[in-house]
Amino acid sequence: MVFDSISNFTVTERFLKYVTIDTQSDPSSSAIPSTEKQKNLGKILVSELASLGIDDASLDEYGYVYATIPSNTQKANVPVICFCSHIDTAPDCSGNGVKPIIHKNYRGSDIILPDDETQIVRLTEHPDLKNQIVNDIITASGTTLLGADNKAGLAEIMDACYQLIAHPEIKHGAIKILFTPDEEIGRGVDKADIDKIGAYAAYTMDGESAGNLENETFSADGARLTINGVSAHPGFAKGKMESAIKIAGQIIAALPYELSPEGTEEKQGFVHPVAMEGHVETATIDFIIRDFDEDKLVHHANVIRQAAAGVLKGFPNSSFELQTKPQYRNMKSVLDKHPEIVEYGMEAIRRAGMEAKLCSIRGGTDGSRLSFMGLPCPNIFSGEHAFHSKQEWVSVQDMQKAVETILHLCAIWEEKS
Ligand SMILES: [Zn+2]
């Protein structure tokens, strides 16, 4: 099926509106949502959904938007599917006063951002731009991020809602919409009501290049190494003191480069010290441990243990212990039990005229947590690039492709049921 009738995309207009609303989240806040201003966009999304005739659209006290597009098919057994994007933008870069600029008919030259001419989006530094020749690129003006991560996803899902309602010839089951706050600070699904969503599968629209579908995330553990040294008065310490601070320094220096974030890529895992605190008597080092293969997390923890044991040979009266705790898991293990979820996603991308590419994410997503909460959830491209930076960009055409992908996906679930 080709949706010939769909030409009146509203995705760009929606996107340009959403990015001007500051929705930056704040990791130092314990409030839910972390910043109240995220609800300003939540309210707009709810009122736009309501104006499309979606009567159950709501914003809850935690900043989550829920909505349902009812089934329009005679088939009774079409699984409910959900589309999900996040409302917040990253704390790393200001999202206040975003001025989006459309650079029409991109020809490969440098894009100089007018409010800070040192900010230049260059083809050489953004290789995906080579796929955007003659497309219309949207950037910010040089002093803020753009917020395509993840307002491109919001705009795409909102336009898809509009298209589904405007085109009843596209048959689909019940479609659920979920917009979450605080994804960028790792709390995006803390208060998500899975029972209320009641879906069989979900798709986050939060990936990079057009055609990509991500079905793998890292598996992640946290670890804390505690070092017990021997303290003594520094004036009378000879032969006695075993400084936990110095032991900690040696252990960090002993970690292999081949297992570090700066020394790994693609499917390789790592151990990474993220914080330390030390006194002469005791010191702690906090690590994150990452790999696509969950079983290797144990091996990586042992690398820390071996480094510590090796260093401690020189400090006979000191000791250490390492405690690990699970953080999140590779969603592939859940998705592999329901292969049609990824298959239909890939098929939808192809039907929208792209080459479908299966990818993995060197990190976690809302989807990896949703998957383990009982809602299997791969990640589909939304076209966002150079996220969390002033050079962030997205193209109009990629956003339209993402809308088409959503529409095809809704139709495929109906067709295959
Ligand atoms: Zn995102």
CSV table of C-alpha atoms and ligand atoms in Angstrom, one decimal:
chain,number,residue,atom,x,y,z
A,1,MET,CA,0.0,0.0,0.0
A,2,VAL,CA,1.3,3.5,-0.9
A,3,PHE,CA,-0.4,6.4,0.9
A,4,ASP,CA,-0.6,8.5,-2.3
A,5,SER,CA,-3.2,10.7,-0.7
A,6,ILE,CA,-0.9,11.9,2.0
A,7,SER,CA,0.8,15.1,1.0
A,8,ASN,CA,-0.4,17.5,3.6
A,9,PHE,CA,2.2,16.8,6.2
A,10,THR,CA,1.9,18.9,9.3
A,11,VAL,CA,5.0,17.6,10.9
A,12,THR,CA,7.3,20.6,10.2
A,13,GLU,CA,4.8,23.2,11.5
A,14,ARG,CA,4.3,21.1,14.7
A,15,PHE,CA,8.1,20.7,15.1
A,16,LEU,CA,8.8,24.4,14.7
A,17,LYS,CA,6.2,25.2,17.3
A,18,TYR,CA,7.3,22.6,19.9
A,19,VAL,CA,11.0,23.5,19.8
A,20,THR,CA,10.3,27.1,20.9
A,21,ILE,CA,8.9,25.8,24.2
A,22,ASP,CA,11.7,25.2,26.8
A,23,THR,CA,11.4,21.7,28.3
A,24,GLN,CA,14.8,21.2,29.7
A,25,SER,CA,14.9,18.6,32.4
A,26,ASP,CA,17.1,18.9,35.6
A,27,PRO,CA,19.0,16.0,37.1
A,28,SER,CA,19.5,17.9,40.4
A,29,SER,CA,15.7,18.2,41.0
A,30,SER,CA,13.9,15.5,42.8
A,31,ALA,CA,10.5,16.8,41.7
A,32,ILE,CA,8.3,14.8,39.2
A,33,PRO,CA,8.6,16.0,36.5
A,34,SER,CA,12.0,17.4,37.3
A,35,THR,CA,11.0,20.8,35.8
A,36,GLU,CA,7.4,22.0,35.8
A,37,LYS,CA,7.9,23.8,32.5
A,38,GLN,CA,7.8,20.4,30.7
A,39,LYS,CA,4.0,20.4,31.4
A,40,ASN,CA,3.7,23.6,29.2
A,41,LEU,CA,4.4,21.5,26.2
A,42,GLY,CA,2.4,18.6,27.6
A,43,LYS,CA,-0.7,20.8,27.8
A,44,ILE,CA,-0.3,21.9,24.2
A,45,LEU,CA,0.0,18.3,23.0
A,46,VAL,CA,-3.1,17.4,24.9
A,47,SER,CA,-5.1,20.3,23.4
A,48,GLU,CA,-3.9,19.5,19.9
A,49,LEU,CA,-4.9,15.8,20.4
A,50,ALA,CA,-8.3,16.9,21.7
A,51,SER,CA,-8.8,19.2,18.7
A,52,LEU,CA,-8.1,16.1,16.4
A,53,GLY,CA,-11.1,14.5,18.2
A,54,ILE,CA,-9.1,12.2,20.5
A,55,ASP,CA,-11.3,12.5,23.6
A,56,ASP,CA,-9.2,10.6,26.1
A,57,ALA,CA,-6.0,12.7,25.7
A,58,SER,CA,-4.7,13.6,29.2
A,59,LEU,CA,-1.7,15.1,31.0
A,60,ASP,CA,-1.2,13.6,34.5
A,61,GLU,CA,0.4,15.1,37.6
A,62,TYR,CA,3.8,13.6,36.7
A,63,GLY,CA,3.9,15.2,33.2
A,64,TYR,CA,3.0,12.1,31.1
A,65,VAL,CA,0.6,12.5,28.2
A,66,TYR,CA,-1.6,9.6,27.3
A,67,ALA,CA,-4.1,9.2,24.4
A,68,THR,CA,-5.8,6.6,22.3
A,69,ILE,CA,-6.9,6.5,18.7
A,70,PRO,CA,-9.6,3.9,18.6
A,71,SER,CA,-9.5,1.0,16.2
A,72,ASN,CA,-11.2,1.6,12.8
A,73,THR,CA,-11.1,-2.0,11.6
A,74,GLN,CA,-13.6,-4.8,11.6
A,75,LYS,CA,-10.9,-7.2,12.8
A,76,ALA,CA,-11.2,-7.8,16.6
A,77,ASN,CA,-7.8,-9.3,17.2
A,78,VAL,CA,-5.5,-6.5,16.1
A,79,PRO,CA,-2.9,-6.0,18.9
A,80,VAL,CA,-2.8,-2.6,20.5
A,81,ILE,CA,0.4,-0.8,19.7
A,82,CYS,CA,1.9,2.4,21.3
A,83,PHE,CA,4.1,5.1,20.0
A,84,CYS,CA,6.3,7.0,22.4
A,85,SER,CA,8.5,10.1,22.5
A,86,HIS,CA,10.0,12.2,25.2
A,87,ILE,CA,9.0,15.8,26.0
A,88,ASP,CA,12.2,17.0,27.7
A,89,THR,CA,15.5,18.2,26.2
A,90,ALA,CA,19.0,17.5,27.6
A,91,PRO,CA,20.4,19.4,30.5
A,92,ASP,CA,23.8,19.6,28.7
A,93,CYS,CA,22.8,22.5,26.5
A,94,SER,CA,20.3,25.4,26.8
A,95,GLY,CA,16.9,24.9,25.4
A,96,ASN,CA,15.7,28.4,26.2
A,97,GLY,CA,14.7,30.8,23.4
A,98,VAL,CA,15.3,28.3,20.6
A,99,LYS,CA,15.1,30.0,17.2
A,100,PRO,CA,14.7,27.3,14.5
A,101,ILE,CA,16.0,28.1,11.0
A,102,ILE,CA,15.0,26.1,7.8
A,103,HIS,CA,17.9,25.9,5.3
A,104,LYS,CA,16.0,25.0,2.2
A,105,ASN,CA,17.5,22.9,-0.6
A,106,TYR,CA,20.8,21.9,1.2
A,107,ARG,CA,23.7,21.6,-1.3
A,108,GLY,CA,26.5,20.4,0.9
A,109,SER,CA,28.0,23.7,2.0
A,110,ASP,CA,28.8,24.7,5.6
A,111,ILE,CA,25.8,26.0,7.6
A,112,ILE,CA,26.9,28.9,9.7
A,113,LEU,CA,24.6,29.5,12.6
A,114,PRO,CA,23.9,33.3,12.7
A,115,ASP,CA,23.7,34.0,16.5
A,116,ASP,CA,27.2,32.5,17.0
A,117,GLU,CA,29.2,32.3,13.8
A,118,THR,CA,31.7,29.9,15.5
A,119,GLN,CA,29.0,27.3,15.4
A,120,ILE,CA,29.3,25.8,11.9
A,121,VAL,CA,27.5,22.6,10.8
A,122,ARG,CA,30.0,21.1,8.4
A,123,LEU,CA,29.5,18.1,6.1
A,124,THR,CA,33.0,16.8,7.1
A,125,GLU,CA,31.9,16.7,10.8
A,126,HIS,CA,28.3,15.5,10.2
A,127,PRO,CA,28.7,12.7,7.6
A,128,ASP,CA,25.0,11.9,7.5
A,129,LEU,CA,24.5,15.3,5.8
A,130,LYS,CA,25.7,13.7,2.6
A,131,ASN,CA,22.3,11.9,2.5
A,132,GLN,CA,20.5,15.3,2.8
A,133,ILE,CA,21.4,16.9,-0.5
A,134,VAL,CA,18.4,19.0,-1.8
A,135,ASN,CA,16.6,18.4,1.5
A,136,ASP,CA,15.5,21.1,3.9
A,137,ILE,CA,17.6,21.1,7.0
A,138,ILE,CA,16.4,22.7,10.3
A,139,THR,CA,19.0,23.9,12.8
A,140,ALA,CA,18.9,26.2,15.8
A,141,SER,CA,20.5,29.7,15.6
A,142,GLY,CA,23.8,29.0,17.4
A,143,THR,CA,23.2,29.7,21.1
A,144,THR,CA,20.9,26.8,22.0
A,145,LEU,CA,20.3,23.2,21.1
A,146,LEU,CA,17.5,22.6,18.6
A,147,GLY,CA,15.6,20.0,20.6
A,148,ALA,CA,15.0,17.6,17.6
A,149,ASP,CA,15.8,15.1,20.3
A,150,ASN,CA,13.0,14.4,20.8
A,151,LYS,CA,10.6,17.0,19.5
A,152,ALA,CA,11.1,15.5,16.1
A,153,GLY,CA,9.5,12.3,17.5
A,154,LEU,CA,6.7,14.3,19.1
A,155,ALA,CA,5.9,16.1,15.9
A,156,GLU,CA,6.0,12.9,13.9
A,157,ILE,CA,3.7,11.0,16.2
A,158,MET,CA,1.3,14.0,16.3
A,159,ASP,CA,1.2,14.3,12.5
A,160,ALA,CA,0.6,10.6,12.3
A,161,CYS,CA,-2.4,10.9,14.6
A,162,TYR,CA,-3.7,13.7,12.4
A,163,GLN,CA,-3.2,11.6,9.3
A,164,LEU,CA,-4.8,8.5,10.7
A,165,ILE,CA,-7.9,10.5,11.6
A,166,ALA,CA,-7.9,12.4,8.3
A,167,HIS,CA,-7.5,9.1,6.3
A,168,PRO,CA,-9.9,6.5,7.6
A,169,GLU,CA,-9.0,4.4,4.6
A,170,ILE,CA,-5.9,3.4,6.6
A,171,LYS,CA,-7.2,0.5,8.7
A,172,HIS,CA,-5.6,0.1,12.1
A,173,GLY,CA,-6.2,-1.4,15.6
A,174,ALA,CA,-6.2,0.8,18.7
A,175,ILE,CA,-3.2,3.1,18.8
A,176,LYS,CA,-1.9,4.4,22.1
A,177,ILE,CA,0.2,7.5,22.4
A,178,LEU,CA,2.7,8.0,25.3
A,179,PHE,CA,4.8,11.2,25.8
A,180,THR,CA,7.2,11.1,28.7
A,181,PRO,CA,9.1,13.7,30.7
A,182,ASP,CA,12.6,13.4,32.1
A,183,GLU,CA,14.0,10.8,29.6
A,184,GLU,CA,17.3,12.7,29.4
A,185,ILE,CA,17.9,12.3,33.1
A,186,GLY,CA,17.1,8.6,33.1
A,187,ARG,CA,13.7,8.8,34.7
A,188,GLY,CA,11.5,8.7,31.6
A,189,VAL,CA,9.5,5.7,32.5
A,190,ASP,CA,9.6,5.9,36.3
A,191,LYS,CA,5.9,6.8,36.5
A,192,ALA,CA,4.7,5.4,33.2
A,193,ASP,CA,1.5,3.5,33.7
A,194,ILE,CA,1.9,0.3,31.6
A,195,ASP,CA,-1.6,-1.0,32.6
A,196,LYS,CA,-3.2,2.2,31.4
A,197,ILE,CA,-1.3,2.0,28.1
A,198,GLY,CA,-2.5,-1.6,27.8
A,199,ALA,CA,-0.4,-2.2,24.6
A,200,TYR,CA,1.2,-5.4,23.2
A,201,ALA,CA,4.1,-3.6,21.7
A,202,ALA,CA,5.5,0.0,21.6
A,203,TYR,CA,7.9,1.9,19.5
A,204,THR,CA,10.0,4.9,20.7
A,205,MET,CA,10.5,7.4,17.9
A,206,ASP,CA,13.9,8.6,19.1
A,207,GLY,CA,16.6,7.4,16.7
A,208,GLU,CA,19.0,9.1,14.4
A,209,SER,CA,19.3,8.3,10.6
A,210,ALA,CA,16.3,7.7,8.3
A,211,GLY,CA,15.8,3.9,7.9
A,212,ASN,CA,17.3,2.9,11.2
A,213,LEU,CA,15.6,0.7,13.7
A,214,GLU,CA,17.4,-0.1,17.0
A,215,ASN,CA,16.6,-3.4,18.7
A,216,GLU,CA,19.6,-3.6,21.1
A,217,THR,CA,20.9,-1.5,24.0
A,218,PHE,CA,23.7,-2.2,26.4
A,219,SER,CA,23.2,-4.3,29.4
A,220,ALA,CA,24.3,-2.2,32.3
A,221,ASP,CA,25.5,-2.7,35.9
A,222,GLY,CA,26.8,-0.2,38.4
A,223,ALA,CA,29.6,-1.2,40.7
A,224,ARG,CA,31.2,0.3,43.9
A,225,LEU,CA,34.8,-0.6,44.9
A,226,THR,CA,35.5,0.1,48.5
A,227,ILE,CA,39.1,0.2,49.6
A,228,ASN,CA,40.1,-0.1,53.2
A,229,GLY,CA,43.6,1.2,53.8
A,230,VAL,CA,45.7,1.8,56.9
A,231,SER,CA,45.8,5.3,58.4
A,232,ALA,CA,48.6,6.7,60.5
A,233,HIS,CA,49.9,10.1,61.6
A,234,PRO,CA,51.8,11.3,58.6
A,235,GLY,CA,54.7,12.4,60.7
A,236,PHE,CA,55.1,8.8,62.0
A,237,ALA,CA,53.8,6.8,59.1
A,238,LYS,CA,56.9,5.2,57.7
A,239,GLY,CA,56.3,1.5,57.0
A,240,LYS,CA,52.8,1.7,58.4
A,241,MET,CA,50.5,3.9,56.3
A,242,GLU,CA,48.7,2.4,53.4
A,243,SER,CA,46.8,5.3,51.8
A,244,ALA,CA,43.4,4.2,50.4
A,245,ILE,CA,43.6,7.3,48.1
A,246,LYS,CA,46.9,6.1,46.6
A,247,ILE,CA,45.6,2.6,46.2
A,248,ALA,CA,42.5,3.9,44.4
A,249,GLY,CA,44.7,5.9,42.1
A,250,GLN,CA,46.8,2.9,41.2
A,251,ILE,CA,43.7,0.7,40.6
A,252,ILE,CA,42.3,3.3,38.2
A,253,ALA,CA,45.6,3.5,36.4
A,254,ALA,CA,45.7,-0.3,36.1
A,255,LEU,CA,42.4,-0.5,34.2
A,256,PRO,CA,42.9,-1.7,30.6
A,257,TYR,CA,42.5,0.8,27.8
A,258,GLU,CA,40.9,-1.9,25.7
A,259,LEU,CA,38.0,-2.0,28.1
A,260,SER,CA,37.5,1.8,28.5
A,261,PRO,CA,34.8,4.0,26.8
A,262,GLU,CA,37.6,5.9,25.0
A,263,GLY,CA,39.1,2.7,23.7
A,264,THR,CA,36.0,0.9,22.5
A,265,GLU,CA,33.3,1.2,19.9
A,266,GLU,CA,30.4,-0.7,18.2
A,267,LYS,CA,29.7,-3.9,20.0
A,268,GLN,CA,32.5,-3.7,22.5
A,269,GLY,CA,31.8,-3.2,26.2
A,270,PHE,CA,33.7,-1.3,28.9
A,271,VAL,CA,34.2,-0.5,32.5
A,272,HIS,CA,34.3,3.2,33.4
A,273,PRO,CA,35.0,4.9,36.7
A,274,VAL,CA,32.5,7.7,37.1
A,275,ALA,CA,33.1,9.0,40.6
A,276,MET,CA,35.5,8.6,43.5
A,277,GLU,CA,35.8,9.7,47.1
A,278,GLY,CA,38.8,9.1,49.2
A,279,HIS,CA,40.5,9.5,52.6
A,280,VAL,CA,43.6,7.8,53.9
A,281,GLU,CA,41.6,5.2,55.7
A,282,THR,CA,38.9,4.4,53.1
A,283,ALA,CA,38.2,5.2,49.5
A,284,THR,CA,35.3,4.3,47.1
A,285,ILE,CA,35.3,4.3,43.3
A,286,ASP,CA,31.9,4.1,41.5
A,287,PHE,CA,31.9,2.4,38.1
A,288,ILE,CA,29.5,1.8,35.3
A,289,ILE,CA,29.9,-1.6,33.5
A,290,ARG,CA,28.4,-2.0,30.0
A,291,ASP,CA,28.2,-4.7,27.3
A,292,PHE,CA,25.6,-5.9,24.8
A,293,ASP,CA,26.2,-9.4,26.1
A,294,GLU,CA,24.8,-9.6,29.6
A,295,ASP,CA,27.0,-12.5,30.5
A,296,LYS,CA,30.2,-10.5,29.9
A,297,LEU,CA,29.2,-8.0,32.7
A,298,VAL,CA,30.5,-10.6,35.2
A,299,HIS,CA,33.8,-10.8,33.3
A,300,HIS,CA,34.2,-7.0,33.2
A,301,ALA,CA,33.5,-6.8,37.0
A,302,ASN,CA,36.3,-9.4,37.4
A,303,VAL,CA,38.7,-7.1,35.5
A,304,ILE,CA,38.1,-4.5,38.2
A,305,ARG,CA,38.6,-7.1,40.9
A,306,GLN,CA,41.9,-8.4,39.3
A,307,ALA,CA,43.2,-4.8,39.0
A,308,ALA,CA,42.4,-4.2,42.6
A,309,ALA,CA,43.9,-7.5,43.7
A,310,GLY,CA,47.1,-6.8,41.7
A,311,VAL,CA,47.6,-3.4,43.3
A,312,LEU,CA,46.8,-4.7,46.8
A,313,LYS,CA,49.7,-7.1,46.6
A,314,GLY,CA,51.8,-4.0,47.4
A,315,PHE,CA,49.6,-3.1,50.4
A,316,PRO,CA,49.5,-6.2,52.6
A,317,ASN,CA,47.4,-4.7,55.4
A,318,SER,CA,44.7,-3.2,53.2
A,319,SER,CA,41.6,-4.8,51.6
A,320,PHE,CA,38.9,-4.2,49.1
A,321,GLU,CA,35.4,-5.3,48.2
A,322,LEU,CA,33.4,-4.9,45.0
A,323,GLN,CA,29.7,-4.7,44.9
A,324,THR,CA,27.7,-4.7,41.7
A,325,LYS,CA,24.1,-4.0,41.0
A,326,PRO,CA,22.0,-4.3,37.8
A,327,GLN,CA,20.9,-1.0,36.1
A,328,TYR,CA,19.2,-2.0,32.9
A,329,ARG,CA,19.4,-4.9,30.4
A,330,ASN,CA,19.7,-5.3,26.6
A,331,MET,CA,16.1,-5.1,25.3
A,332,LYS,CA,17.0,-7.6,22.5
A,333,SER,CA,16.4,-10.5,24.9
A,334,VAL,CA,12.8,-9.4,25.3
A,335,LEU,CA,12.3,-8.4,21.6
A,336,ASP,CA,13.6,-11.8,20.4
A,337,LYS,CA,10.6,-13.4,22.1
A,338,HIS,CA,8.3,-11.4,19.9
A,339,PRO,CA,10.2,-11.2,16.5
A,340,GLU,CA,7.2,-9.7,14.6
A,341,ILE,CA,7.6,-6.4,16.5
A,342,VAL,CA,10.9,-5.7,14.9
A,343,GLU,CA,10.0,-7.4,11.6
A,344,TYR,CA,6.9,-5.1,11.2
A,345,GLY,CA,9.0,-2.1,12.0
A,346,MET,CA,11.5,-3.0,9.4
A,347,GLU,CA,8.8,-3.7,6.9
A,348,ALA,CA,7.2,-0.3,7.6
A,349,ILE,CA,10.5,1.5,6.9
A,350,ARG,CA,10.8,-0.4,3.6
A,351,ARG,CA,7.3,0.5,2.6
A,352,ALA,CA,8.0,4.1,3.3
A,353,GLY,CA,10.7,3.9,0.6
A,354,MET,CA,13.9,3.5,2.7
A,355,GLU,CA,16.5,0.8,3.2
A,356,ALA,CA,15.8,-0.6,6.6
A,357,LYS,CA,18.8,-1.0,8.8
A,358,LEU,CA,19.0,-2.8,12.2
A,359,CYS,CA,21.2,-1.0,14.7
A,360,SER,CA,22.3,-1.1,18.3
A,361,ILE,CA,22.6,1.7,20.8
A,362,ARG,CA,25.7,2.2,23.0
A,363,GLY,CA,23.5,3.2,25.9
A,364,GLY,CA,20.0,2.7,27.2
A,365,THR,CA,16.6,4.0,26.1
A,366,ASP,CA,13.2,4.4,27.6
A,367,GLY,CA,12.4,1.4,25.4
A,368,SER,CA,14.9,-0.8,27.1
A,369,ARG,CA,13.2,-0.2,30.5
A,370,LEU,CA,9.7,-0.4,29.0
A,371,SER,CA,10.7,-3.8,27.4
A,372,PHE,CA,11.5,-5.2,30.8
A,373,MET,CA,8.4,-3.7,32.4
A,374,GLY,CA,6.3,-5.8,30.0
A,375,LEU,CA,6.0,-3.6,27.0
A,376,PRO,CA,8.5,-4.7,24.3
A,377,CYS,CA,9.8,-1.5,22.6
A,378,PRO,CA,12.4,-1.1,19.9
A,379,ASN,CA,13.5,2.4,18.7
A,380,ILE,CA,12.7,3.9,15.3
A,381,PHE,CA,14.6,6.8,13.7
A,382,SER,CA,13.1,10.2,14.1
A,383,GLY,CA,15.8,12.0,12.0
A,384,GLU,CA,17.5,13.8,14.9
A,385,HIS,CA,21.3,14.4,14.6
A,386,ALA,CA,24.1,15.9,16.7
A,387,PHE,CA,21.7,15.8,19.7
A,388,HIS,CA,22.5,17.6,23.0
A,389,SER,CA,24.5,20.2,21.0
A,390,LYS,CA,24.2,23.6,19.4
A,391,GLN,CA,24.8,22.0,16.0
A,392,GLU,CA,21.8,19.7,16.3
A,393,TRP,CA,19.9,19.3,13.1
A,394,VAL,CA,17.0,17.4,11.4
A,395,SER,CA,15.6,17.4,7.9
A,396,VAL,CA,12.0,18.1,6.9
A,397,GLN,CA,12.1,15.1,4.6
A,398,ASP,CA,13.4,12.6,7.2
A,399,MET,CA,10.6,13.7,9.6
A,400,GLN,CA,8.0,13.1,6.8
A,401,LYS,CA,9.6,9.6,6.2
A,402,ALA,CA,9.2,8.9,9.9
A,403,VAL,CA,5.5,9.9,9.7
A,404,GLU,CA,5.0,7.5,6.8
A,405,THR,CA,6.8,4.8,8.7
A,406,ILE,CA,4.3,5.1,11.6
A,407,LEU,CA,1.3,5.0,9.2
A,408,HIS,CA,2.6,1.9,7.5
A,409,LEU,CA,3.4,0.3,10.8
A,410,CYS,CA,-0.2,0.8,12.0
A,411,ALA,CA,-1.5,-0.6,8.7
A,412,ILE,CA,0.9,-3.6,8.9
A,413,TRP,CA,-0.3,-4.7,12.3
A,414,GLU,CA,-3.9,-4.6,11.0
A,415,GLU,CA,-3.0,-6.4,7.8
A,416,LYS,CA,-1.1,-9.2,9.5
A,417,SER,CA,-3.8,-9.8,12.2
B,1,ZN,ZN,16.1,11.3,23.0
